[in-house]
Amino acid sequence: MKRLSTLLVLLFLLGSALPSLAQEMMDYPSDLTECEVDLTGETINIFHFGDLSGPYAFITQPVVSAVTDAVNYWNGRGGVCGAELAQIYEDTGGSREAAQSAYDRFTSTYGDQLDLLLLYSSDDGELLREQLAADEIVSFISAGSIESLYGEDGQTPGWLYASNPLYINQFGFFCQFVAASPEVFPDPVIGFVTWPNAFGRAGTEPAAREYCSGLGVEVLTEPQFFLPTDTDILTQVQNAIDGGANIIYTNSLATGPALIAGTLVDLGLEEDIKLAGVNWVMDTTVGILGQRVLKPNGLPSVDGMFGSMPFLWWTELSHPAVQFVYQQFTINERGPTEQNIAYLVSWGVVDSIIETFIRTVNRVGSLAAVSGADIRATVDAMDYAILGGLMHHRFDEGMRDATQNRIAVMKFANADMSGAATGPGDAMLVDGPAGKMYLPIVVPLTDFMPVPQLRG
Amino acid sequence: MTEFINRNKRQLTWTLYLIAAVAIALFLGDQLAGKKAARIVQTLISGVLVGGVYGLVALGIVVINKASGVFNFAHGWMMVVGGMIFWSFFTVSQISVLGAGLLSSATMLMVMSTVSWRNLREGRNPLIAIGGIIVLTALMTVGGIEWQWLHALTGTFAGAILTGLAVERFAIRPLIGQPLFTAVLMTLAVAEVLHGVTQIAWGTVELNLPVFVDPQTNSRFRPIRLDAFRDVLDGVAIVRVELVIAFLLAIVAFVGFILFFRYTSVGLAMRATSEDQQLAQSVGLRVRVILAITWAVAAFLASIAGVLQGGAVGLSLNISFVALRVFPAVLLGGLESISGAFIGGIIIGLVEQFGTLINSSEQVGTNLAPYLVLMLVLVIRPDGLFGEKRIERI
Amino acid sequence: MANIHPAGVFDTTYEEDMSVDRTTRDKLWKNLAFAALLLLPLVSVSGPLGLGWVSDQYIGLIARISIFVIAVQGLNILVGYTGQISLGHAAFMAIGAYGSAILARELGFSFWTALPVSALLTGLVGLLFGLPSLRVKGFYLAMATLAAQFIIPWVLRYPLEDLTGGTRPLSVPAPMIGPFASYADDAIGADEPLAFQAGDPYFVDVISVDLTAVAGSYPIIELINPAGDAVPYGDFYMSIAEDSDGNITGLSYIASKAGEYQVLVRAQNGGEFTAVLRRSKALSFATDIAMYYIILPLAVLLMFLARNIIRTRTGRAFISVRDNDLAAELLGINVFGYKLRAFFLSAVYAGVAGCLLAYERNSLSLDAFQLDTSIEMLAMLIIGGAGFPLGAMFGVTFIRLLQEAMIPTLRPWLSDWLPQLLPFVDAVNITSAINPILFGGALIVFLVLEPRGIAHRWEVFKVAWKLRPYSY
């Protein structure tokens, strides 16, 4: 009951902006390929496993919710080409041992049925890369590391396909953006203040530094690391600033970007030092946690933080894909903590999986005859706007990560929901669990553009 | 030669220590030479303040170890549960009477049945229990959101006692008389269960716990800027208010516990119990009750630490890992020493911050320096800085 | 207790008293169990006999259990027999794993030499971190090993980043015997694809092209695998040799997938060359089943060795150090020396286990060797029974079966009906709570019921069985 009372009014407000949604069910936003084969009586399983109870669970957990909702939606409409959808998943708690065991269990229990697997973490991708290739199983992953997608030499495309650009490419893309906006970023020097794991370190490689300095953007050689358990990171932030940085870039989630932003406000440098990050910093949790500290101008500390946004976000409600997912989110009475990027993207991934299966079955003739190699052939050839444009599924020759990206900025909604607030006066304040709270929105600053390829 | 060494062992040892100390000082001096004074002062401040939080976490581990000899691996999850309970009461404007009543009933049930379930029926005990339930429930639900501190503190108090007693009753008590190892392992199992309970009750979330907020602006307290020393320090150092509050709370807790263990009969009984459980029982101490009190107290300490950490950073399951980071502090101070836990916490806080100042691109501060210091202390003082000296050969 | 025998069997000599298998029946059962385990992969689904009696997942599971049995047995020597707690065992495994991987990658060691060398190396590092046992004991010693648990991964991660790849995964070649002498040499013409049949998962073909340039530029070699894809450059096995000009003069590739391969040698810039395709056979251990036959016998051998160490003077000294170090010293035992020996042996076991883990997964990551793994291994040992020869085996098997067989079986069923039972709780929360609650709950129940470990119960059971029908 406590949960219900903490339901953020966020949902309600977003919903009220779209009164029409409440009444009529929206059509499915994407043009799926026509079924040529009737699959009535058969089942298409969506296999996935990952961290549902471990350190990253707060961002990956909504994958299960989204896939559950999508499966129920499709089965309620009579299935995909008549075939029932089902999901089979496992919780690994973020441990490699458990991931290996889950993979073994999946492959030995489902054998031929397992041709397409959804993974969450690039760590699992690295572990299973060779095995997926040997077993001929295609895997969709949200964001893979260079090693998981392209092998140790960075040149060998495997069986994993990532829906995000590589983190290093996102960083290079950000450098492009910085170089193109000298009025916002005069004499840019970027310093990394980031988590020390493989995810946090992505982008600190020399290749990225060289690329950026070629654009006139200096990047400090020494990354500053902090841990998710750190109470105080003044030292790290000041190290970066003493090193000359006027832009801080972070690969961290949730409390990470919020902590950096708060530290900048503490130091009184929120106007002088810009904050930017990987696509995961553009998330609801960061927007809420970032309100712990307000800037002198009255807006939350993360107001004005830049980040990659390779898909659409919740606030881009003019797009039918977001409207549709939002409606499903409301119908299924999902909680505020699930309204994050994973829920949105997972609907897209399910759409992509369905489209892949329809195309493959149309070509092969029956569901039973589908093999991993067939799926791969489909995925390689597919050029498809997921949910009509939420993401784009297109992997050119030898590419395993997404090639399109945007830069967005985190803002907070103004009182009439027409745009971003400029101060506490015109900001939308809603009753949250901890008193009044601001409404985070993500404003794209660029169109989708190709990212530089920096994996070297 | 050997004779000389044997005769002057003490002097030689101290000479060696001195040489080591000078070497370390020279190294640090060299590394810090290029830094501004403000940075060094800032690092000192951050280290001491963060160390206070570490000390508070370490205190909870030490208290249990002092009373029962068990090293508590579940402390981190007790922090999470305590912080989450606090959050639930603190941020919800209308506390459900049913939920508060259930929590207080469970707590009173555990409290009254600490010695034996039969106690529940004896004499006036049922009345006391019912009275306790009513009082606790009333304190948790009275008034609106403006009473949130009262609600949250009562709720956390009851929740912590419930957690501590339940852990003791169902997991630790059945192991009295069994090898100590088994009890230590049991705390690992308890940690897993608490993890699961947290997931069920609150989900996998990252929450904003607005305890250190300025009521006017609803923003976290502004840090104190040491502008007065700007010229001396060649820059401005800042002091984060919430960390100062945490630090002061830690000091209060420490002084309280030092006095408690030294002067109260329960405290003395706890120390006796930790020395030898069977002996304590044979001189008439109620080992069960004493262990139960210890666990409840430790759970409450964990809750406070969880609230402070959650308030300073945000409440998430990651807080459970803070307890792991505190291990070197616990050991540095000595497993049985209350004041040692505090000083150990501060030393580790300083070591981490200075390590980070010198080199944070290789995690020297968090992953290397505390453990090197730990090794060094172990070699010089095997019982920690303030641990009880045990007269025994090794 | 351990020496109770069936009626009619009496120990009359010291040898009989100390024997591991006192009766032929003991011996028979053990050998039968070992033989059954050895036969298991043959009757598995992807086994060579194609019988499909056993699911493949259990082959991998048993292999992973065996690896951890080795590691935990090492911990048993240190904790169970010598009474010194270690919280750094996973870090020692990391040394074995990274040591063997680096030996293979950088120095071209084969698995068979990398295994003992890395194990020895781990032993020496273990010795180093055992030194504080001169001054400290009990939990303080545990914390010295805790320092090892953080310092060793730090050293692997930062100062040795060039070798270990830091946080990046490190791939490890599969163990191999061979390649033997080539069985087929074919000349390849310029720009003419040469197709040939090769490949087998166990007896792999090592394909190499020997090139000699007669004139001009060196040609480009392409290899097409049975799926029709060009084999990526990075997959060519280590021995891409280059001459002084940096040109490729040969390459080799391990074909493990049976089918038709094609080799194409393209001339460049009018260069002329002679090329010869060589194929030779090698025995590869890349598959789970083949790896099983390295891991399982090694685990049994090391278990047996540990069992025997306990029966030697060294083992008795370990136990005396554990039971009463003062008395041990009075008996003339060099307590510190034996503690160090225990650290060394324990680390060697961890090193072997780490090496096997690296070669079984073919991919290494420092994340696998964190503090939680150390603590988990300690938990396995205590669950199984510290100080019992079979404690490690029971503990690892119990925990792994719980995690990988019991919980996954219960899980779908629980995630179906638990949300109906607790309608006010979000179903997603229940989903993610099932694993920790089941695991922790099972441990609590188990520890309350059997605080001395499974091996203790096993001994009690054995006695009861031998005394039947008059067991008391």
Short mmCIF file of C-alpha atoms in Angstrom, two decimals, chain A residues 79-332:
data_model
loop_
_atom_site.label_atom_id
_atom_site.label_comp_id
_atom_site.label_asym_id
_atom_site.label_seq_id
_atom_site.Cartn_x
_atom_site.Cartn_y
_atom_site.Cartn_z
CA GLY A 79 -0.60 -13.97 -31.06
CA VAL A 80 1.98 -13.43 -33.75
CA CYS A 81 0.77 -15.08 -36.98
CA GLY A 82 -1.38 -17.17 -34.66
CA ALA A 83 1.56 -18.34 -32.58
CA GLU A 84 1.46 -17.72 -28.88
CA LEU A 85 4.23 -15.62 -27.37
CA ALA A 86 5.91 -16.74 -24.16
CA GLN A 87 8.89 -15.61 -22.18
CA ILE A 88 11.46 -17.80 -20.50
CA TYR A 89 13.87 -15.97 -18.26
CA GLU A 90 16.32 -16.39 -15.44
CA ASP A 91 17.83 -14.21 -12.73
CA THR A 92 21.61 -14.34 -12.59
CA GLY A 93 22.09 -11.73 -9.88
CA GLY A 94 24.92 -10.34 -11.99
CA SER A 95 27.19 -13.34 -11.45
CA ARG A 96 29.12 -14.94 -14.30
CA GLU A 97 28.79 -18.34 -12.70
CA ALA A 98 25.01 -18.01 -12.71
CA ALA A 99 24.98 -16.63 -16.26
CA GLN A 100 26.96 -19.62 -17.53
CA SER A 101 24.67 -21.97 -15.70
CA ALA A 102 21.55 -20.26 -17.07
CA TYR A 103 22.97 -20.46 -20.59
CA ASP A 104 23.77 -24.16 -20.22
CA ARG A 105 20.30 -24.79 -18.89
CA PHE A 106 18.66 -22.89 -21.74
CA THR A 107 20.69 -24.57 -24.45
CA SER A 108 20.26 -28.07 -23.09
CA THR A 109 16.58 -27.71 -22.22
CA TYR A 110 15.39 -25.87 -25.30
CA GLY A 111 18.01 -26.96 -27.80
CA ASP A 112 16.76 -26.20 -31.29
CA GLN A 113 14.10 -23.78 -30.10
CA LEU A 114 16.73 -21.40 -28.76
CA ASP A 115 17.83 -19.36 -31.76
CA LEU A 116 17.51 -15.87 -30.35
CA LEU A 117 18.53 -14.79 -26.87
CA LEU A 118 18.14 -11.45 -25.16
CA LEU A 119 21.00 -10.49 -22.83
CA TYR A 120 21.25 -7.44 -20.56
CA SER A 121 24.86 -7.04 -19.57
CA SER A 122 27.96 -6.76 -21.71
CA ASP A 123 29.73 -8.90 -19.12
CA ASP A 124 27.44 -11.81 -19.99
CA GLY A 125 28.03 -10.96 -23.64
CA GLU A 126 31.78 -11.29 -23.18
CA LEU A 127 31.38 -14.58 -21.36
CA LEU A 128 29.04 -16.10 -23.94
CA ARG A 129 30.45 -14.61 -27.14
CA GLU A 130 32.32 -17.69 -28.29
CA GLN A 131 29.64 -20.07 -27.08
CA LEU A 132 26.90 -18.20 -28.93
CA ALA A 133 28.95 -18.43 -32.11
CA ALA A 134 29.59 -22.14 -31.61
CA ASP A 135 25.93 -22.87 -30.85
CA GLU A 136 24.74 -20.52 -33.61
CA ILE A 137 22.49 -18.43 -31.41
CA VAL A 138 21.83 -14.79 -32.24
CA SER A 139 21.77 -12.51 -29.24
CA PHE A 140 20.25 -9.05 -28.83
CA ILE A 141 21.86 -6.94 -26.16
CA SER A 142 21.21 -3.35 -25.17
CA ALA A 143 24.77 -2.15 -25.08
CA GLY A 144 27.70 -4.42 -25.62
CA SER A 145 31.37 -3.80 -25.03
CA ILE A 146 33.85 -3.86 -27.90
CA GLU A 147 35.07 -7.26 -26.75
CA SER A 148 31.60 -8.79 -26.60
CA LEU A 149 30.50 -7.52 -30.02
CA TYR A 150 33.74 -7.51 -31.98
CA GLY A 151 36.12 -9.81 -30.11
CA GLU A 152 39.44 -9.07 -28.54
CA ASP A 153 40.90 -7.56 -31.70
CA GLY A 154 37.85 -5.36 -32.18
CA GLN A 155 37.53 -6.57 -35.78
CA THR A 156 35.61 -9.82 -35.52
CA PRO A 157 31.83 -9.40 -35.55
CA GLY A 158 30.15 -12.13 -33.56
CA TRP A 159 26.56 -13.23 -32.99
CA LEU A 160 25.62 -10.40 -30.64
CA TYR A 161 23.75 -7.31 -31.87
CA ALA A 162 23.56 -4.22 -29.69
CA SER A 163 20.76 -1.67 -29.89
CA ASN A 164 22.97 1.13 -28.52
CA PRO A 165 26.12 2.55 -30.06
CA LEU A 166 29.32 1.42 -28.35
CA TYR A 167 30.13 3.60 -25.35
CA ILE A 168 33.37 4.72 -26.95
CA ASN A 169 31.45 5.78 -30.06
CA GLN A 170 28.96 7.65 -27.89
CA PHE A 171 31.88 9.50 -26.35
CA GLY A 172 33.31 10.33 -29.76
CA PHE A 173 29.88 11.52 -30.82
CA PHE A 174 29.76 13.78 -27.78
CA CYS A 175 33.15 15.21 -28.77
CA GLN A 176 31.69 15.99 -32.20
CA PHE A 177 28.83 17.79 -30.51
CA VAL A 178 31.22 19.74 -28.27
CA ALA A 179 33.39 20.72 -31.21
CA ALA A 180 30.33 21.88 -33.14
CA SER A 181 29.02 24.10 -30.33
CA PRO A 182 31.90 26.40 -29.32
CA GLU A 183 29.49 28.94 -27.87
CA VAL A 184 28.34 26.41 -25.26
CA PHE A 185 31.73 24.79 -24.74
CA PRO A 186 34.53 27.34 -25.12
CA ASP A 187 38.05 25.81 -25.01
CA PRO A 188 36.69 22.37 -24.22
CA VAL A 189 38.69 20.04 -21.96
CA ILE A 190 36.92 16.83 -20.96
CA GLY A 191 37.78 14.96 -17.78
CA PHE A 192 36.39 11.53 -16.95
CA VAL A 193 34.88 11.11 -13.50
CA THR A 194 33.46 7.65 -13.73
CA TRP A 195 33.00 4.18 -12.27
CA PRO A 196 36.04 1.90 -12.39
CA ASN A 197 34.44 -1.17 -14.00
CA ALA A 198 34.59 -2.05 -17.69
CA PHE A 199 31.47 0.01 -18.37
CA GLY A 200 32.83 3.03 -16.54
CA ARG A 201 36.16 2.89 -18.35
CA ALA A 202 34.72 2.68 -21.85
CA GLY A 203 35.76 5.79 -23.74
CA THR A 204 38.97 6.38 -21.79
CA GLU A 205 40.97 4.55 -24.47
CA PRO A 206 43.68 6.44 -26.38
CA ALA A 207 41.76 6.04 -29.65
CA ALA A 208 38.91 8.15 -28.31
CA ARG A 209 41.33 10.74 -26.97
CA GLU A 210 43.09 11.05 -30.30
CA TYR A 211 39.81 11.37 -32.17
CA CYS A 212 38.62 14.12 -29.86
CA SER A 213 41.85 16.06 -29.92
CA GLY A 214 41.64 15.89 -33.71
CA LEU A 215 38.36 17.80 -33.35
CA GLY A 216 39.97 20.32 -31.03
CA VAL A 217 38.55 18.79 -27.88
CA GLU A 218 41.16 17.91 -25.30
CA VAL A 219 40.57 14.88 -23.10
CA LEU A 220 42.51 14.39 -19.87
CA THR A 221 44.53 11.18 -19.88
CA GLU A 222 43.83 10.29 -16.27
CA PRO A 223 40.28 9.18 -15.55
CA GLN A 224 39.05 9.79 -12.01
CA PHE A 225 37.34 6.76 -10.53
CA PHE A 226 34.72 6.61 -7.84
CA LEU A 227 32.66 3.73 -6.49
CA PRO A 228 28.87 3.42 -6.21
CA THR A 229 29.39 3.19 -2.44
CA ASP A 230 31.32 6.44 -2.16
CA THR A 231 29.84 9.01 0.21
CA ASP A 232 31.89 11.95 -0.96
CA ILE A 233 33.63 12.48 -4.29
CA LEU A 234 34.87 16.02 -3.89
CA THR A 235 38.44 14.80 -4.28
CA GLN A 236 37.79 13.10 -7.63
CA VAL A 237 35.85 16.03 -9.05
CA GLN A 238 38.46 18.53 -7.90
CA ASN A 239 41.24 16.36 -9.32
CA ALA A 240 39.57 16.58 -12.72
CA ILE A 241 39.05 20.32 -12.43
CA ASP A 242 42.62 20.88 -11.27
CA GLY A 243 43.67 18.90 -14.32
CA GLY A 244 41.99 21.59 -16.41
CA ALA A 245 38.66 19.96 -17.22
CA ASN A 246 35.69 22.18 -17.89
CA ILE A 247 33.47 19.32 -19.01
CA ILE A 248 33.03 16.22 -16.85
CA TYR A 249 31.98 13.05 -18.63
CA THR A 250 30.72 10.04 -16.74
CA ASN A 251 29.81 6.45 -17.48
CA SER A 252 27.74 5.75 -14.41
CA LEU A 253 24.14 5.23 -13.45
CA ALA A 254 21.59 6.50 -10.96
CA THR A 255 23.43 7.86 -7.91
CA GLY A 256 26.63 8.34 -9.91
CA PRO A 257 25.68 11.33 -12.13
CA ALA A 258 23.54 12.77 -9.32
CA LEU A 259 26.51 12.68 -6.96
CA ILE A 260 28.78 14.45 -9.45
CA ALA A 261 26.16 17.10 -10.17
CA GLY A 262 25.62 17.68 -6.46
CA THR A 263 29.35 17.98 -5.87
CA LEU A 264 29.63 20.59 -8.62
CA VAL A 265 26.89 22.63 -6.96
CA ASP A 266 28.66 22.27 -3.60
CA LEU A 267 31.78 23.67 -5.19
CA GLY A 268 29.82 26.50 -6.74
CA LEU A 269 30.96 25.48 -10.21
CA GLU A 270 27.64 24.37 -11.70
CA GLU A 271 27.79 27.12 -14.33
CA ASP A 272 31.47 26.75 -15.22
CA ILE A 273 31.73 22.98 -15.45
CA LYS A 274 29.41 21.12 -17.80
CA LEU A 275 28.33 17.57 -17.03
CA ALA A 276 27.72 14.91 -19.66
CA GLY A 277 27.42 11.16 -19.81
CA VAL A 278 26.57 7.96 -21.54
CA ASN A 279 22.99 7.20 -22.60
CA TRP A 280 22.10 5.67 -19.19
CA VAL A 281 22.50 9.02 -17.39
CA MET A 282 19.46 10.28 -19.30
CA ASP A 283 17.13 8.35 -17.06
CA THR A 284 14.27 9.02 -14.68
CA THR A 285 16.18 7.85 -11.60
CA VAL A 286 18.92 10.40 -12.26
CA GLY A 287 16.32 13.13 -12.68
CA ILE A 288 14.77 12.25 -9.33
CA LEU A 289 17.99 11.63 -7.40
CA GLY A 290 19.43 14.83 -8.83
CA GLN A 291 16.81 16.87 -6.99
CA ARG A 292 18.53 16.22 -3.70
CA VAL A 293 20.65 19.25 -4.47
CA LEU A 294 19.25 22.39 -6.03
CA LYS A 295 21.31 24.89 -7.92
CA PRO A 296 21.39 28.51 -6.77
CA ASN A 297 18.91 29.23 -9.58
CA GLY A 298 16.50 26.84 -7.90
CA LEU A 299 16.57 24.02 -10.40
CA PRO A 300 17.85 20.52 -9.63
CA SER A 301 21.58 19.90 -9.91
CA VAL A 302 21.26 17.67 -12.98
CA ASP A 303 19.41 20.34 -14.94
CA GLY A 304 21.41 20.91 -18.11
CA MET A 305 23.28 17.61 -18.08
CA PHE A 306 24.11 16.31 -21.55
CA GLY A 307 23.91 12.72 -22.66
CA SER A 308 23.45 10.34 -25.55
CA MET A 309 19.93 9.42 -26.50
CA PRO A 310 20.03 6.75 -29.21
CA PHE A 311 16.31 6.05 -28.89
CA LEU A 312 13.19 8.06 -28.16
CA TRP A 313 12.38 8.94 -24.58
CA TRP A 314 9.22 8.97 -22.51
CA THR A 315 8.64 12.67 -22.96
CA GLU A 316 8.67 12.55 -26.75
CA LEU A 317 4.98 11.88 -26.63
CA SER A 318 4.35 13.23 -30.08
CA HIS A 319 5.72 9.99 -31.45
CA PRO A 320 3.20 7.14 -31.77
CA ALA A 321 5.74 4.59 -30.45
CA VAL A 322 6.13 6.45 -27.17
CA GLN A 323 2.39 7.07 -26.97
CA PHE A 324 1.75 3.39 -27.45
CA VAL A 325 4.26 2.22 -24.84
CA TYR A 326 3.02 4.89 -22.48
CA GLN A 327 -0.52 3.66 -22.88
CA GLN A 328 0.53 0.08 -22.23
CA PHE A 329 2.50 1.24 -19.21
CA THR A 330 -0.61 2.91 -17.81
CA ILE A 331 -2.97 0.05 -18.62
CA ASN A 332 -0.70 -2.44 -16.87
#
